[in-house]
Each structure stands twice: as structure tokens, then as C-alpha cells.
Amino acid sequence: MIFVSYFSDTLMPQMLIILALLMAGRIRG
């Protein structure tokens, strides 16, 4: 289950940041 905690701790925030950037870019563009 270490992999699951690693996945949730590292990839999830990155995905949220990427989604936020995409939304911001779409609103700007």
C-alpha cells in the first residue's frame, strides 16, 4: 500500500495543478 500513498501524495496534486493551469489557460485564451 506504500505505492498507493505515494501515488496519492505526488500524482494527485500534480494532476490538480495541471487541471488548474489548463482551466486558467482556457479562460485566458
mmCIF entry with sequence, helices, sheets and N, C-alpha, C, O atoms, coordinates in Angstrom:
data_MODEL
# 
_entry.id   MODEL 
# 
_entity.id                         1 
_entity.type                       polymer 
_entity.pdbx_number_of_molecules   1 
# 
_entity_poly.entity_id                      1 
_entity_poly.type                           'polypeptide(L)' 
_entity_poly.nstd_linkage                   no 
_entity_poly.nstd_monomer                   no 
_entity_poly.pdbx_seq_one_letter_code       MIFVSYFSDTLMPQMLIILALLMAGRIRG 
_entity_poly.pdbx_seq_one_letter_code_can   MIFVSYFSDTLMPQMLIILALLMAGRIRG 
_entity_poly.pdbx_strand_id                 A 
# 
loop_
_entity_poly_seq.entity_id 
_entity_poly_seq.num 
_entity_poly_seq.mon_id 
_entity_poly_seq.hetero 
1 1  MET n 
1 2  ILE n 
1 3  PHE n 
1 4  VAL n 
1 5  SER n 
1 6  TYR n 
1 7  PHE n 
1 8  SER n 
1 9  ASP n 
1 10 THR n 
1 11 LEU n 
1 12 MET n 
1 13 PRO n 
1 14 GLN n 
1 15 MET n 
1 16 LEU n 
1 17 ILE n 
1 18 ILE n 
1 19 LEU n 
1 20 ALA n 
1 21 LEU n 
1 22 LEU n 
1 23 MET n 
1 24 ALA n 
1 25 GLY n 
1 26 ARG n 
1 27 ILE n 
1 28 ARG n 
1 29 GLY n 
# 
_struct_asym.id          A 
_struct_asym.entity_id   1 
# 
_struct_conf.conf_type_id            HELX_P 
_struct_conf.id                      HELX_P1 
_struct_conf.pdbx_PDB_helix_id       AA1 
_struct_conf.beg_label_comp_id       ILE 
_struct_conf.beg_label_asym_id       A 
_struct_conf.beg_label_seq_id        2 
_struct_conf.pdbx_beg_PDB_ins_code   ? 
_struct_conf.end_label_comp_id       ARG 
_struct_conf.end_label_asym_id       A 
_struct_conf.end_label_seq_id        28 
_struct_conf.pdbx_end_PDB_ins_code   ? 
_struct_conf.beg_auth_comp_id        ILE 
_struct_conf.beg_auth_asym_id        A 
_struct_conf.beg_auth_seq_id         2 
_struct_conf.end_auth_comp_id        ARG 
_struct_conf.end_auth_asym_id        A 
_struct_conf.end_auth_seq_id         28 
_struct_conf.pdbx_PDB_helix_class    1 
_struct_conf.details                 ? 
_struct_conf.pdbx_PDB_helix_length   27 
# 
_struct_conf_type.id          HELX_P 
_struct_conf_type.criteria    ? 
_struct_conf_type.reference   ? 
# 
loop_
_atom_site.group_PDB 
_atom_site.id 
_atom_site.type_symbol 
_atom_site.label_atom_id 
_atom_site.label_alt_id 
_atom_site.label_comp_id 
_atom_site.label_asym_id 
_atom_site.label_entity_id 
_atom_site.label_seq_id 
_atom_site.pdbx_PDB_ins_code 
_atom_site.Cartn_x 
_atom_site.Cartn_y 
_atom_site.Cartn_z 
_atom_site.occupancy 
_atom_site.B_iso_or_equiv 
_atom_site.pdbx_formal_charge 
_atom_site.auth_seq_id 
_atom_site.auth_comp_id 
_atom_site.auth_asym_id 
_atom_site.auth_atom_id 
_atom_site.pdbx_PDB_model_num 
ATOM 1   N N  . MET A 1 1  ? 0.825   -1.216 0.000   1.00 0.00 ? 1  MET A N  1 
ATOM 2   C CA . MET A 1 1  ? 0.000   0.000  0.000   1.00 0.00 ? 1  MET A CA 1 
ATOM 3   C C  . MET A 1 1  ? 0.859   1.266  0.000   1.00 0.00 ? 1  MET A C  1 
ATOM 4   O O  . MET A 1 1  ? 0.338   2.379  -0.061  1.00 0.00 ? 1  MET A O  1 
ATOM 5   N N  . ILE A 1 2  ? 2.172   1.083  0.069   1.00 0.00 ? 2  ILE A N  1 
ATOM 6   C CA . ILE A 1 2  ? 3.071   2.236  0.028   1.00 0.00 ? 2  ILE A CA 1 
ATOM 7   C C  . ILE A 1 2  ? 2.936   2.950  -1.314  1.00 0.00 ? 2  ILE A C  1 
ATOM 8   O O  . ILE A 1 2  ? 2.989   4.177  -1.391  1.00 0.00 ? 2  ILE A O  1 
ATOM 9   N N  . PHE A 1 3  ? 2.759   2.152  -2.372  1.00 0.00 ? 3  PHE A N  1 
ATOM 10  C CA . PHE A 1 3  ? 2.626   2.732  -3.709  1.00 0.00 ? 3  PHE A CA 1 
ATOM 11  C C  . PHE A 1 3  ? 1.382   3.614  -3.798  1.00 0.00 ? 3  PHE A C  1 
ATOM 12  O O  . PHE A 1 3  ? 1.401   4.670  -4.429  1.00 0.00 ? 3  PHE A O  1 
ATOM 13  N N  . VAL A 1 4  ? 0.307   3.168  -3.160  1.00 0.00 ? 4  VAL A N  1 
ATOM 14  C CA . VAL A 1 4  ? -0.936  3.936  -3.195  1.00 0.00 ? 4  VAL A CA 1 
ATOM 15  C C  . VAL A 1 4  ? -0.750  5.292  -2.517  1.00 0.00 ? 4  VAL A C  1 
ATOM 16  O O  . VAL A 1 4  ? -1.196  6.316  -3.035  1.00 0.00 ? 4  VAL A O  1 
ATOM 17  N N  . SER A 1 5  ? -0.091  5.296  -1.357  1.00 0.00 ? 5  SER A N  1 
ATOM 18  C CA . SER A 1 5  ? 0.136   6.553  -0.641  1.00 0.00 ? 5  SER A CA 1 
ATOM 19  C C  . SER A 1 5  ? 1.063   7.461  -1.446  1.00 0.00 ? 5  SER A C  1 
ATOM 20  O O  . SER A 1 5  ? 0.874   8.677  -1.485  1.00 0.00 ? 5  SER A O  1 
ATOM 21  N N  . TYR A 1 6  ? 2.064   6.862  -2.086  1.00 0.00 ? 6  TYR A N  1 
ATOM 22  C CA . TYR A 1 6  ? 2.983   7.634  -2.923  1.00 0.00 ? 6  TYR A CA 1 
ATOM 23  C C  . TYR A 1 6  ? 2.225   8.240  -4.089  1.00 0.00 ? 6  TYR A C  1 
ATOM 24  O O  . TYR A 1 6  ? 2.402   9.415  -4.410  1.00 0.00 ? 6  TYR A O  1 
ATOM 25  N N  . PHE A 1 7  ? 1.379   7.438  -4.723  1.00 0.00 ? 7  PHE A N  1 
ATOM 26  C CA . PHE A 1 7  ? 0.585   7.901  -5.867  1.00 0.00 ? 7  PHE A CA 1 
ATOM 27  C C  . PHE A 1 7  ? -0.309  9.066  -5.470  1.00 0.00 ? 7  PHE A C  1 
ATOM 28  O O  . PHE A 1 7  ? -0.354  10.089 -6.153  1.00 0.00 ? 7  PHE A O  1 
ATOM 29  N N  . SER A 1 8  ? -1.028  8.899  -4.346  1.00 0.00 ? 8  SER A N  1 
ATOM 30  C CA . SER A 1 8  ? -1.973  9.930  -3.923  1.00 0.00 ? 8  SER A CA 1 
ATOM 31  C C  . SER A 1 8  ? -1.254  11.196 -3.461  1.00 0.00 ? 8  SER A C  1 
ATOM 32  O O  . SER A 1 8  ? -1.780  12.301 -3.597  1.00 0.00 ? 8  SER A O  1 
ATOM 33  N N  . ASP A 1 9  ? -0.054  11.029 -2.916  1.00 0.00 ? 9  ASP A N  1 
ATOM 34  C CA . ASP A 1 9  ? 0.672   12.192 -2.376  1.00 0.00 ? 9  ASP A CA 1 
ATOM 35  C C  . ASP A 1 9  ? 1.407   12.983 -3.452  1.00 0.00 ? 9  ASP A C  1 
ATOM 36  O O  . ASP A 1 9  ? 1.645   14.179 -3.282  1.00 0.00 ? 9  ASP A O  1 
ATOM 37  N N  . THR A 1 10 ? 1.772   12.329 -4.563  1.00 0.00 ? 10 THR A N  1 
ATOM 38  C CA . THR A 1 10 ? 2.586   13.014 -5.561  1.00 0.00 ? 10 THR A CA 1 
ATOM 39  C C  . THR A 1 10 ? 1.827   13.284 -6.856  1.00 0.00 ? 10 THR A C  1 
ATOM 40  O O  . THR A 1 10 ? 1.862   14.400 -7.374  1.00 0.00 ? 10 THR A O  1 
ATOM 41  N N  . LEU A 1 11 ? 1.146   12.277 -7.377  1.00 0.00 ? 11 LEU A N  1 
ATOM 42  C CA . LEU A 1 11 ? 0.496   12.439 -8.674  1.00 0.00 ? 11 LEU A CA 1 
ATOM 43  C C  . LEU A 1 11 ? -0.804  13.228 -8.576  1.00 0.00 ? 11 LEU A C  1 
ATOM 44  O O  . LEU A 1 11 ? -1.118  14.015 -9.468  1.00 0.00 ? 11 LEU A O  1 
ATOM 45  N N  . MET A 1 12 ? -1.557  13.027 -7.509  1.00 0.00 ? 12 MET A N  1 
ATOM 46  C CA . MET A 1 12 ? -2.833  13.733 -7.389  1.00 0.00 ? 12 MET A CA 1 
ATOM 47  C C  . MET A 1 12 ? -2.656  15.247 -7.346  1.00 0.00 ? 12 MET A C  1 
ATOM 48  O O  . MET A 1 12 ? -3.352  15.945 -8.084  1.00 0.00 ? 12 MET A O  1 
ATOM 49  N N  . PRO A 1 13 ? -1.759  15.794 -6.520  1.00 0.00 ? 13 PRO A N  1 
ATOM 50  C CA . PRO A 1 13 ? -1.527  17.248 -6.528  1.00 0.00 ? 13 PRO A CA 1 
ATOM 51  C C  . PRO A 1 13 ? -1.061  17.735 -7.892  1.00 0.00 ? 13 PRO A C  1 
ATOM 52  O O  . PRO A 1 13 ? -1.471  18.809 -8.334  1.00 0.00 ? 13 PRO A O  1 
ATOM 53  N N  . GLN A 1 14 ? -0.216  16.969 -8.564  1.00 0.00 ? 14 GLN A N  1 
ATOM 54  C CA . GLN A 1 14 ? 0.262   17.370 -9.890  1.00 0.00 ? 14 GLN A CA 1 
ATOM 55  C C  . GLN A 1 14 ? -0.892  17.420 -10.869 1.00 0.00 ? 14 GLN A C  1 
ATOM 56  O O  . GLN A 1 14 ? -0.974  18.344 -11.678 1.00 0.00 ? 14 GLN A O  1 
ATOM 57  N N  . MET A 1 15 ? -1.783  16.447 -10.813 1.00 0.00 ? 15 MET A N  1 
ATOM 58  C CA . MET A 1 15 ? -2.942  16.423 -11.703 1.00 0.00 ? 15 MET A CA 1 
ATOM 59  C C  . MET A 1 15 ? -3.837  17.629 -11.428 1.00 0.00 ? 15 MET A C  1 
ATOM 60  O O  . MET A 1 15 ? -4.351  18.251 -12.357 1.00 0.00 ? 15 MET A O  1 
ATOM 61  N N  . LEU A 1 16 ? -4.021  17.955 -10.153 1.00 0.00 ? 16 LEU A N  1 
ATOM 62  C CA . LEU A 1 16 ? -4.852  19.108 -9.797  1.00 0.00 ? 16 LEU A CA 1 
ATOM 63  C C  . LEU A 1 16 ? -4.223  20.400 -10.316 1.00 0.00 ? 16 LEU A C  1 
ATOM 64  O O  . LEU A 1 16 ? -4.925  21.277 -10.819 1.00 0.00 ? 16 LEU A O  1 
ATOM 65  N N  . ILE A 1 17 ? -2.899  20.515 -10.192 1.00 0.00 ? 17 ILE A N  1 
ATOM 66  C CA . ILE A 1 17 ? -2.199  21.702 -10.674 1.00 0.00 ? 17 ILE A CA 1 
ATOM 67  C C  . ILE A 1 17 ? -2.318  21.810 -12.197 1.00 0.00 ? 17 ILE A C  1 
ATOM 68  O O  . ILE A 1 17 ? -2.573  22.888 -12.734 1.00 0.00 ? 17 ILE A O  1 
ATOM 69  N N  . ILE A 1 18 ? -2.131  20.681 -12.883 1.00 0.00 ? 18 ILE A N  1 
ATOM 70  C CA . ILE A 1 18 ? -2.242  20.674 -14.352 1.00 0.00 ? 18 ILE A CA 1 
ATOM 71  C C  . ILE A 1 18 ? -3.656  21.066 -14.773 1.00 0.00 ? 18 ILE A C  1 
ATOM 72  O O  . ILE A 1 18 ? -3.832  21.859 -15.698 1.00 0.00 ? 18 ILE A O  1 
ATOM 73  N N  . LEU A 1 19 ? -4.666  20.512 -14.095 1.00 0.00 ? 19 LEU A N  1 
ATOM 74  C CA . LEU A 1 19 ? -6.050  20.853 -14.426 1.00 0.00 ? 19 LEU A CA 1 
ATOM 75  C C  . LEU A 1 19 ? -6.297  22.339 -14.186 1.00 0.00 ? 19 LEU A C  1 
ATOM 76  O O  . LEU A 1 19 ? -6.957  22.999 -14.988 1.00 0.00 ? 19 LEU A O  1 
ATOM 77  N N  . ALA A 1 20 ? -5.770  22.862 -13.088 1.00 0.00 ? 20 ALA A N  1 
ATOM 78  C CA . ALA A 1 20 ? -5.952  24.283 -12.775 1.00 0.00 ? 20 ALA A CA 1 
ATOM 79  C C  . ALA A 1 20 ? -5.294  25.152 -13.848 1.00 0.00 ? 20 ALA A C  1 
ATOM 80  O O  . ALA A 1 20 ? -5.861  26.161 -14.269 1.00 0.00 ? 20 ALA A O  1 
ATOM 81  N N  . LEU A 1 21 ? -4.093  24.756 -14.289 1.00 0.00 ? 21 LEU A N  1 
ATOM 82  C CA . LEU A 1 21 ? -3.389  25.507 -15.328 1.00 0.00 ? 21 LEU A CA 1 
ATOM 83  C C  . LEU A 1 21 ? -4.159  25.457 -16.644 1.00 0.00 ? 21 LEU A C  1 
ATOM 84  O O  . LEU A 1 21 ? -4.270  26.466 -17.340 1.00 0.00 ? 21 LEU A O  1 
ATOM 85  N N  . LEU A 1 22 ? -4.683  24.297 -16.979 1.00 0.00 ? 22 LEU A N  1 
ATOM 86  C CA . LEU A 1 22 ? -5.456  24.159 -18.210 1.00 0.00 ? 22 LEU A CA 1 
ATOM 87  C C  . LEU A 1 22 ? -6.700  25.033 -18.160 1.00 0.00 ? 22 LEU A C  1 
ATOM 88  O O  . LEU A 1 22 ? -7.026  25.704 -19.140 1.00 0.00 ? 22 LEU A O  1 
ATOM 89  N N  . MET A 1 23 ? -7.389  25.033 -17.038 1.00 0.00 ? 23 MET A N  1 
ATOM 90  C CA . MET A 1 23 ? -8.596  25.844 -16.899 1.00 0.00 ? 23 MET A CA 1 
ATOM 91  C C  . MET A 1 23 ? -8.251  27.327 -16.976 1.00 0.00 ? 23 MET A C  1 
ATOM 92  O O  . MET A 1 23 ? -8.956  28.101 -17.623 1.00 0.00 ? 23 MET A O  1 
ATOM 93  N N  . ALA A 1 24 ? -7.158  27.723 -16.311 1.00 0.00 ? 24 ALA A N  1 
ATOM 94  C CA . ALA A 1 24 ? -6.743  29.127 -16.331 1.00 0.00 ? 24 ALA A CA 1 
ATOM 95  C C  . ALA A 1 24 ? -6.371  29.537 -17.757 1.00 0.00 ? 24 ALA A C  1 
ATOM 96  O O  . ALA A 1 24 ? -6.744  30.617 -18.215 1.00 0.00 ? 24 ALA A O  1 
ATOM 97  N N  . GLY A 1 25 ? -5.638  28.674 -18.453 1.00 0.00 ? 25 GLY A N  1 
ATOM 98  C CA . GLY A 1 25 ? -5.245  28.981 -19.827 1.00 0.00 ? 25 GLY A CA 1 
ATOM 99  C C  . GLY A 1 25 ? -6.455  29.074 -20.743 1.00 0.00 ? 25 GLY A C  1 
ATOM 100 O O  . GLY A 1 25 ? -6.491  29.910 -21.646 1.00 0.00 ? 25 GLY A O  1 
ATOM 101 N N  . ARG A 1 26 ? -7.451  28.214 -20.513 1.00 0.00 ? 26 ARG A N  1 
ATOM 102 C CA . ARG A 1 26 ? -8.644  28.227 -21.352 1.00 0.00 ? 26 ARG A CA 1 
ATOM 103 C C  . ARG A 1 26 ? -9.453  29.497 -21.110 1.00 0.00 ? 26 ARG A C  1 
ATOM 104 O O  . ARG A 1 26 ? -10.004 30.085 -22.040 1.00 0.00 ? 26 ARG A O  1 
ATOM 105 N N  . ILE A 1 27 ? -9.515  29.911 -19.836 1.00 0.00 ? 27 ILE A N  1 
ATOM 106 C CA . ILE A 1 27 ? -10.251 31.143 -19.503 1.00 0.00 ? 27 ILE A CA 1 
ATOM 107 C C  . ILE A 1 27 ? -9.525  32.352 -20.111 1.00 0.00 ? 27 ILE A C  1 
ATOM 108 O O  . ILE A 1 27 ? -10.158 33.277 -20.621 1.00 0.00 ? 27 ILE A O  1 
ATOM 109 N N  . ARG A 1 28 ? -8.187  32.327 -20.048 1.00 0.00 ? 28 ARG A N  1 
ATOM 110 C CA . ARG A 1 28 ? -7.390  33.425 -20.591 1.00 0.00 ? 28 ARG A CA 1 
ATOM 111 C C  . ARG A 1 28 ? -7.467  33.452 -22.126 1.00 0.00 ? 28 ARG A C  1 
ATOM 112 O O  . ARG A 1 28 ? -7.644  34.505 -22.739 1.00 0.00 ? 28 ARG A O  1 
ATOM 113 N N  . GLY A 1 29 ? -7.328  32.266 -22.724 1.00 0.00 ? 29 GLY A N  1 
ATOM 114 C CA . GLY A 1 29 ? -7.274  32.197 -24.186 1.00 0.00 ? 29 GLY A CA 1 
ATOM 115 C C  . GLY A 1 29 ? -8.621  32.479 -24.827 1.00 0.00 ? 29 GLY A C  1 
ATOM 116 O O  . GLY A 1 29 ? -8.738  32.458 -26.053 1.00 0.00 ? 29 GLY A O  1 
# 
